[in-house]
């Protein structure tokens, strides 16, 4: 059994933690100001990572790198890129990296030319997206499409929604992309309420095409369209397309499989943004910009695969995360983009990270003896400063955080951006070095200890020149690969999601109880029986 706490590097890190745990960043910096240039990674002279404001020294980094070696990271990376079935509990390869590989790349997995398949779908998506964008694709009554509604949930929703928000400045004017995910009827009805069905196209996005939320919403959308067009089934072909791996289910639903965009079981839902699941993104920003996003993903994949670990951005960020998670006992990790259009970024990464590494069984079927994935959360700056930052500065919990900023604004407006960036910089400085509320305050008789900021709160700063499709791809791949590295070290299977599957099954059982409507036949625990009974009586 692989017990990572028995690794030489793990034990050395444990001892090293005792040496360093009380060290203050302000003292560390006073002794070693060069760390600000040493603990930096530059990617394409564009994305800059400063990790100097972490509670580390050269020994910490050396030991963390040794941990990566001991965990077999190098081979694990190659296994993933080469299509080995590393998702063992589902016996699948994990090849989201192939989704962004260039056309001339070579990769045959399980007898299938993966790159050829990927580019065939990309070409089909591009042809369709161009038709919708140019107005050539017409609705049932001959009107061009103005509204695109993506119906999907989880991996079939969060990623594309995040990207559509982040890349809004690249959107085609007059074409609106909406996302409906929740099975709460409000979501669909509120979305279609003021839309004209003649100008509305639905993308039903579901890998399995069986997910309760998505199929329920898809059926409601179908009724809405049919009602508008005298129940003529011919309207379906004009107003519905599907993104799925399940051709039979798509066709059973009534969507012509010519209007289906496929992907493969080696694409995990939360890693599917750059597969056909990205169709709403492509419709919104156009195939050229979508290609640039894929190139960004690929560039970061190449960096990850080929750069020595000490200069490898995802590897270093993953190791720092492990340092806090496993040695300092940090339970959560904040991701704080200083950019309003990135307001779904943390939500998307929350899924990618927590669904991937929220596991307690190791690859060799034992219970872990160490902490695995942290709780990921965050909101864009500066909004968060006016809500939860209080706890970051003065709370009792250690919360490492990534601050992400862009030198140029997507929407230059007066001096907004300068002020945004001033806040961005000031926060990490205060978190690291602390201070007192006001200069000279201690001499004031009204001074209270509550006005002291201890500092010593670790952060990474990521700065990119501009938020472009390429940069979004780079950032996404950075986090995907960071999460992969952590999963390898924690020795968990990062690419299954049995906890999500459980939810899908459990709800079906309760739904059967609701349908039977017989409290006497309920066979749950006493609390659940009582809750179901109350709901049956009053719903
Ligand atoms: C992602 C998860 C999950 C999934 C949704 C939707 O990795 O598996 O979030 O994406 O449950 O599943 P379908 O795409 O099959 O509807």
mmCIF file of C-alpha atoms in Angstrom, residues 254-462:
data_model
loop_
_atom_site.group_PDB
_atom_site.id
_atom_site.type_symbol
_atom_site.label_atom_id
_atom_site.label_comp_id
_atom_site.label_asym_id
_atom_site.label_seq_id
_atom_site.Cartn_x
_atom_site.Cartn_y
_atom_site.Cartn_z
ATOM 1 C CA UNK A 254 -36.495 13.787 -30.935
ATOM 2 C CA UNK A 255 -33.322 15.574 -31.966
ATOM 3 C CA UNK A 256 -31.917 14.587 -35.340
ATOM 4 C CA UNK A 257 -28.416 13.170 -34.717
ATOM 5 C CA UNK A 258 -27.207 15.352 -37.626
ATOM 6 C CA UNK A 259 -27.785 18.163 -35.164
ATOM 7 C CA UNK A 260 -25.757 16.436 -32.479
ATOM 8 C CA UNK A 261 -22.187 17.300 -31.525
ATOM 9 C CA UNK A 262 -20.384 14.391 -29.974
ATOM 10 C CA UNK A 263 -17.666 13.840 -27.467
ATOM 11 C CA UNK A 264 -16.225 10.799 -25.770
ATOM 12 C CA UNK A 265 -16.266 8.957 -22.481
ATOM 13 C CA UNK A 266 -12.639 9.989 -21.885
ATOM 14 C CA UNK A 267 -13.778 13.585 -21.347
ATOM 15 C CA UNK A 268 -14.880 14.143 -17.743
ATOM 16 C CA UNK A 269 -17.838 16.526 -17.381
ATOM 17 C CA UNK A 270 -15.866 19.113 -15.413
ATOM 18 C CA UNK A 271 -13.051 18.924 -17.964
ATOM 19 C CA UNK A 272 -15.360 19.246 -20.977
ATOM 20 C CA UNK A 273 -15.450 23.014 -21.536
ATOM 21 C CA UNK A 274 -13.149 22.656 -24.528
ATOM 22 C CA UNK A 275 -15.095 19.773 -26.096
ATOM 23 C CA UNK A 276 -18.435 20.185 -27.887
ATOM 24 C CA UNK A 277 -19.760 21.239 -24.478
ATOM 25 C CA UNK A 278 -18.080 24.534 -25.397
ATOM 26 C CA UNK A 279 -20.544 25.061 -28.274
ATOM 27 C CA UNK A 280 -22.282 28.022 -26.579
ATOM 28 C CA UNK A 281 -18.863 29.631 -26.083
ATOM 29 C CA UNK A 282 -18.040 29.122 -29.747
ATOM 30 C CA UNK A 283 -21.371 30.579 -30.816
ATOM 31 C CA UNK A 284 -20.810 33.565 -28.582
ATOM 32 C CA UNK A 285 -17.178 34.429 -29.397
ATOM 33 C CA UNK A 286 -16.821 32.758 -32.817
ATOM 34 C CA UNK A 287 -14.726 29.791 -33.956
ATOM 35 C CA UNK A 288 -11.534 31.853 -34.320
ATOM 36 C CA UNK A 289 -11.599 33.055 -30.769
ATOM 37 C CA UNK A 290 -12.558 29.568 -29.585
ATOM 38 C CA UNK A 291 -9.477 28.234 -31.376
ATOM 39 C CA UNK A 292 -7.353 30.844 -29.607
ATOM 40 C CA UNK A 293 -8.756 29.640 -26.284
ATOM 41 C CA UNK A 294 -7.841 26.048 -27.173
ATOM 42 C CA UNK A 295 -4.342 27.202 -28.128
ATOM 43 C CA UNK A 296 -4.014 28.792 -24.705
ATOM 44 C CA UNK A 297 -5.020 25.529 -23.018
ATOM 45 C CA UNK A 298 -2.544 23.649 -25.179
ATOM 46 C CA UNK A 299 0.306 26.064 -24.490
ATOM 47 C CA UNK A 300 -0.134 25.550 -20.744
ATOM 48 C CA UNK A 301 -0.403 21.767 -21.243
ATOM 49 C CA UNK A 302 2.942 21.848 -23.063
ATOM 50 C CA UNK A 303 4.512 23.939 -20.309
ATOM 51 C CA UNK A 304 3.176 21.455 -17.757
ATOM 52 C CA UNK A 305 4.440 18.433 -19.658
ATOM 53 C CA UNK A 306 7.865 19.757 -20.554
ATOM 54 C CA UNK A 307 9.065 22.210 -17.898
ATOM 55 C CA UNK A 308 11.242 21.052 -15.007
ATOM 56 C CA UNK A 309 9.141 20.949 -11.863
ATOM 57 C CA UNK A 310 10.962 23.826 -10.141
ATOM 58 C CA UNK A 311 9.819 26.213 -12.920
ATOM 59 C CA UNK A 312 6.528 24.483 -13.664
ATOM 60 C CA UNK A 313 3.617 26.744 -12.767
ATOM 61 C CA UNK A 314 0.914 24.112 -12.116
ATOM 62 C CA UNK A 315 3.369 21.919 -10.221
ATOM 63 C CA UNK A 316 4.581 24.725 -7.948
ATOM 64 C CA UNK A 317 1.028 25.905 -7.258
ATOM 65 C CA UNK A 318 -0.071 22.344 -6.500
ATOM 66 C CA UNK A 319 2.823 21.801 -4.109
ATOM 67 C CA UNK A 320 2.128 25.051 -2.263
ATOM 68 C CA UNK A 321 -1.475 23.946 -1.908
ATOM 69 C CA UNK A 322 -0.293 20.665 -0.409
ATOM 70 C CA UNK A 323 2.021 22.508 1.979
ATOM 71 C CA UNK A 324 -0.931 24.386 3.518
ATOM 72 C CA UNK A 325 -3.485 21.599 3.219
ATOM 73 C CA UNK A 326 -1.401 18.818 4.678
ATOM 74 C CA UNK A 327 1.110 20.517 6.950
ATOM 75 C CA UNK A 328 -0.521 23.748 8.126
ATOM 76 C CA UNK A 329 -3.948 22.070 8.268
ATOM 77 C CA UNK A 330 -5.658 24.688 6.081
ATOM 78 C CA UNK A 331 -9.146 23.461 5.222
ATOM 79 C CA UNK A 332 -10.041 25.887 2.480
ATOM 80 C CA UNK A 333 -8.464 27.719 -0.429
ATOM 81 C CA UNK A 334 -9.707 30.974 -1.925
ATOM 82 C CA UNK A 335 -9.491 31.967 -5.581
ATOM 83 C CA UNK A 336 -9.964 35.697 -5.982
ATOM 84 C CA UNK A 337 -9.958 37.132 -9.486
ATOM 85 C CA UNK A 338 -9.898 40.925 -9.653
ATOM 86 C CA UNK A 339 -12.121 41.052 -12.705
ATOM 87 C CA UNK A 340 -15.892 41.171 -12.731
ATOM 88 C CA UNK A 341 -16.215 39.103 -15.906
ATOM 89 C CA UNK A 342 -14.434 36.275 -14.065
ATOM 90 C CA UNK A 343 -17.221 36.133 -11.502
ATOM 91 C CA UNK A 344 -17.958 32.446 -12.214
ATOM 92 C CA UNK A 345 -14.303 31.404 -12.283
ATOM 93 C CA UNK A 346 -14.116 30.277 -8.657
ATOM 94 C CA UNK A 347 -17.482 28.516 -8.948
ATOM 95 C CA UNK A 348 -16.238 26.535 -11.921
ATOM 96 C CA UNK A 349 -12.937 25.692 -10.255
ATOM 97 C CA UNK A 350 -14.816 24.722 -7.133
ATOM 98 C CA UNK A 351 -16.392 21.929 -9.137
ATOM 99 C CA UNK A 352 -13.231 20.941 -10.988
ATOM 100 C CA UNK A 353 -11.209 20.770 -7.795
ATOM 101 C CA UNK A 354 -13.697 19.459 -5.245
ATOM 102 C CA UNK A 355 -15.196 16.846 -7.531
ATOM 103 C CA UNK A 356 -11.760 15.672 -8.594
ATOM 104 C CA UNK A 357 -9.962 15.482 -5.287
ATOM 105 C CA UNK A 358 -12.801 15.238 -2.771
ATOM 106 C CA UNK A 359 -12.006 11.550 -2.194
ATOM 107 C CA UNK A 360 -11.171 9.462 0.858
ATOM 108 C CA UNK A 361 -10.203 6.164 -0.753
ATOM 109 C CA UNK A 362 -6.750 5.752 -2.278
ATOM 110 C CA UNK A 363 -5.925 4.197 -5.604
ATOM 111 C CA UNK A 364 -5.167 0.983 -3.740
ATOM 112 C CA UNK A 365 -8.580 0.885 -2.084
ATOM 113 C CA UNK A 366 -7.575 2.039 1.384
ATOM 114 C CA UNK A 367 -8.810 4.927 3.454
ATOM 115 C CA UNK A 368 -6.443 7.871 3.261
ATOM 116 C CA UNK A 369 -4.532 8.837 6.387
ATOM 117 C CA UNK A 370 -3.983 12.359 5.117
ATOM 118 C CA UNK A 371 -6.145 15.253 4.039
ATOM 119 C CA UNK A 372 -7.149 15.365 0.374
ATOM 120 C CA UNK A 373 -8.882 18.140 -1.602
ATOM 121 C CA UNK A 374 -9.536 21.479 0.109
ATOM 122 C CA UNK A 375 -12.760 23.460 0.019
ATOM 123 C CA UNK A 376 -12.425 25.860 -2.900
ATOM 124 C CA UNK A 377 -14.297 29.106 -2.905
ATOM 125 C CA UNK A 378 -14.077 32.730 -3.929
ATOM 126 C CA UNK A 379 -15.656 35.806 -5.403
ATOM 127 C CA UNK A 380 -14.249 38.533 -7.562
ATOM 128 C CA UNK A 381 -12.421 41.493 -6.066
ATOM 129 C CA UNK A 382 -13.132 44.068 -4.964
ATOM 130 C CA UNK A 383 -16.590 42.785 -3.965
ATOM 131 C CA UNK A 384 -15.153 40.187 -1.597
ATOM 132 C CA UNK A 385 -13.226 42.880 0.261
ATOM 133 C CA UNK A 386 -16.545 44.256 1.451
ATOM 134 C CA UNK A 387 -17.798 40.925 2.708
ATOM 135 C CA UNK A 388 -15.548 38.037 3.695
ATOM 136 C CA UNK A 389 -12.034 39.529 3.664
ATOM 137 C CA UNK A 390 -12.477 40.489 7.317
ATOM 138 C CA UNK A 391 -12.047 36.824 8.188
ATOM 139 C CA UNK A 392 -9.069 36.497 5.838
ATOM 140 C CA UNK A 393 -7.288 39.338 7.656
ATOM 141 C CA UNK A 394 -8.290 38.759 11.264
ATOM 142 C CA UNK A 395 -10.037 35.410 11.528
ATOM 143 C CA UNK A 396 -8.595 32.371 13.269
ATOM 144 C CA UNK A 397 -8.324 30.250 10.130
ATOM 145 C CA UNK A 398 -5.441 30.105 7.746
ATOM 146 C CA UNK A 399 -6.821 30.621 4.245
ATOM 147 C CA UNK A 400 -4.264 30.575 1.467
ATOM 148 C CA UNK A 401 -5.455 32.440 -1.601
ATOM 149 C CA UNK A 402 -4.683 33.122 -5.244
ATOM 150 C CA UNK A 403 -5.109 36.723 -6.322
ATOM 151 C CA UNK A 404 -5.556 36.992 -10.088
ATOM 152 C CA UNK A 405 -5.298 40.339 -11.867
ATOM 153 C CA UNK A 406 -4.975 41.732 -15.387
ATOM 154 C CA UNK A 407 -2.769 44.678 -16.337
ATOM 155 C CA UNK A 408 -5.250 45.941 -18.907
ATOM 156 C CA UNK A 409 -8.986 46.202 -18.536
ATOM 157 C CA UNK A 410 -11.376 44.554 -20.993
ATOM 158 C CA UNK A 411 -13.521 47.649 -20.553
ATOM 159 C CA UNK A 412 -11.325 50.691 -19.979
ATOM 160 C CA UNK A 413 -13.453 53.235 -18.135
ATOM 161 C CA UNK A 414 -11.944 56.338 -16.560
ATOM 162 C CA UNK A 415 -9.700 55.386 -13.673
ATOM 163 C CA UNK A 416 -11.696 52.285 -12.629
ATOM 164 C CA UNK A 417 -8.972 49.866 -13.562
ATOM 165 C CA UNK A 418 -6.183 51.687 -11.757
ATOM 166 C CA UNK A 419 -8.290 51.671 -8.598
ATOM 167 C CA UNK A 420 -9.164 47.988 -9.054
ATOM 168 C CA UNK A 421 -5.479 47.116 -9.328
ATOM 169 C CA UNK A 422 -4.562 49.311 -6.369
ATOM 170 C CA UNK A 423 -6.915 47.219 -4.248
ATOM 171 C CA UNK A 424 -5.536 44.017 -5.762
ATOM 172 C CA UNK A 425 -1.990 44.892 -4.728
ATOM 173 C CA UNK A 426 -2.847 46.397 -1.347
ATOM 174 C CA UNK A 427 -4.667 43.295 -0.166
ATOM 175 C CA UNK A 428 -1.864 40.788 -0.657
ATOM 176 C CA UNK A 429 0.575 43.233 0.929
ATOM 177 C CA UNK A 430 -1.606 43.596 4.015
ATOM 178 C CA UNK A 431 -2.327 39.885 4.210
ATOM 179 C CA UNK A 432 1.384 39.090 4.159
ATOM 180 C CA UNK A 433 2.794 41.863 6.291
ATOM 181 C CA UNK A 434 -0.113 42.974 8.433
ATOM 182 C CA UNK A 435 0.079 46.289 10.177
ATOM 183 C CA UNK A 436 -1.944 48.682 12.164
ATOM 184 C CA UNK A 437 -5.106 50.335 11.017
ATOM 185 C CA UNK A 438 -3.653 53.809 11.034
ATOM 186 C CA UNK A 439 -0.110 55.184 11.260
ATOM 187 C CA UNK A 440 0.671 56.245 14.853
ATOM 188 C CA UNK A 441 -2.562 54.682 16.093
ATOM 189 C CA UNK A 442 -0.955 52.943 19.047
ATOM 190 C CA UNK A 443 -0.324 56.356 20.628
ATOM 191 C CA UNK A 444 -4.000 57.183 20.420
ATOM 192 C CA UNK A 445 -5.747 56.504 23.774
ATOM 193 C CA UNK A 446 -8.633 55.012 21.834
ATOM 194 C CA UNK A 447 -6.342 52.363 20.338
ATOM 195 C CA UNK A 448 -7.600 48.785 20.648
ATOM 196 C CA UNK A 449 -5.836 45.498 19.870
ATOM 197 C CA UNK A 450 -8.674 44.833 17.422
ATOM 198 C CA UNK A 451 -6.983 47.293 15.102
ATOM 199 C CA UNK A 452 -3.925 45.114 14.702
ATOM 200 C CA UNK A 453 -3.433 42.985 11.603
ATOM 201 C CA UNK A 454 -1.015 40.165 12.250
ATOM 202 C CA UNK A 455 -0.331 39.408 8.610
ATOM 203 C CA UNK A 456 1.531 36.196 7.769
ATOM 204 C CA UNK A 457 -1.399 35.150 5.566
ATOM 205 C CA UNK A 458 0.003 33.485 2.444
ATOM 206 C CA UNK A 459 -1.041 34.357 -1.099
ATOM 207 C CA UNK A 460 -0.011 33.766 -4.689
ATOM 208 C CA UNK A 461 -0.285 36.634 -7.126
ATOM 209 C CA UNK A 462 -1.044 35.831 -10.755
#
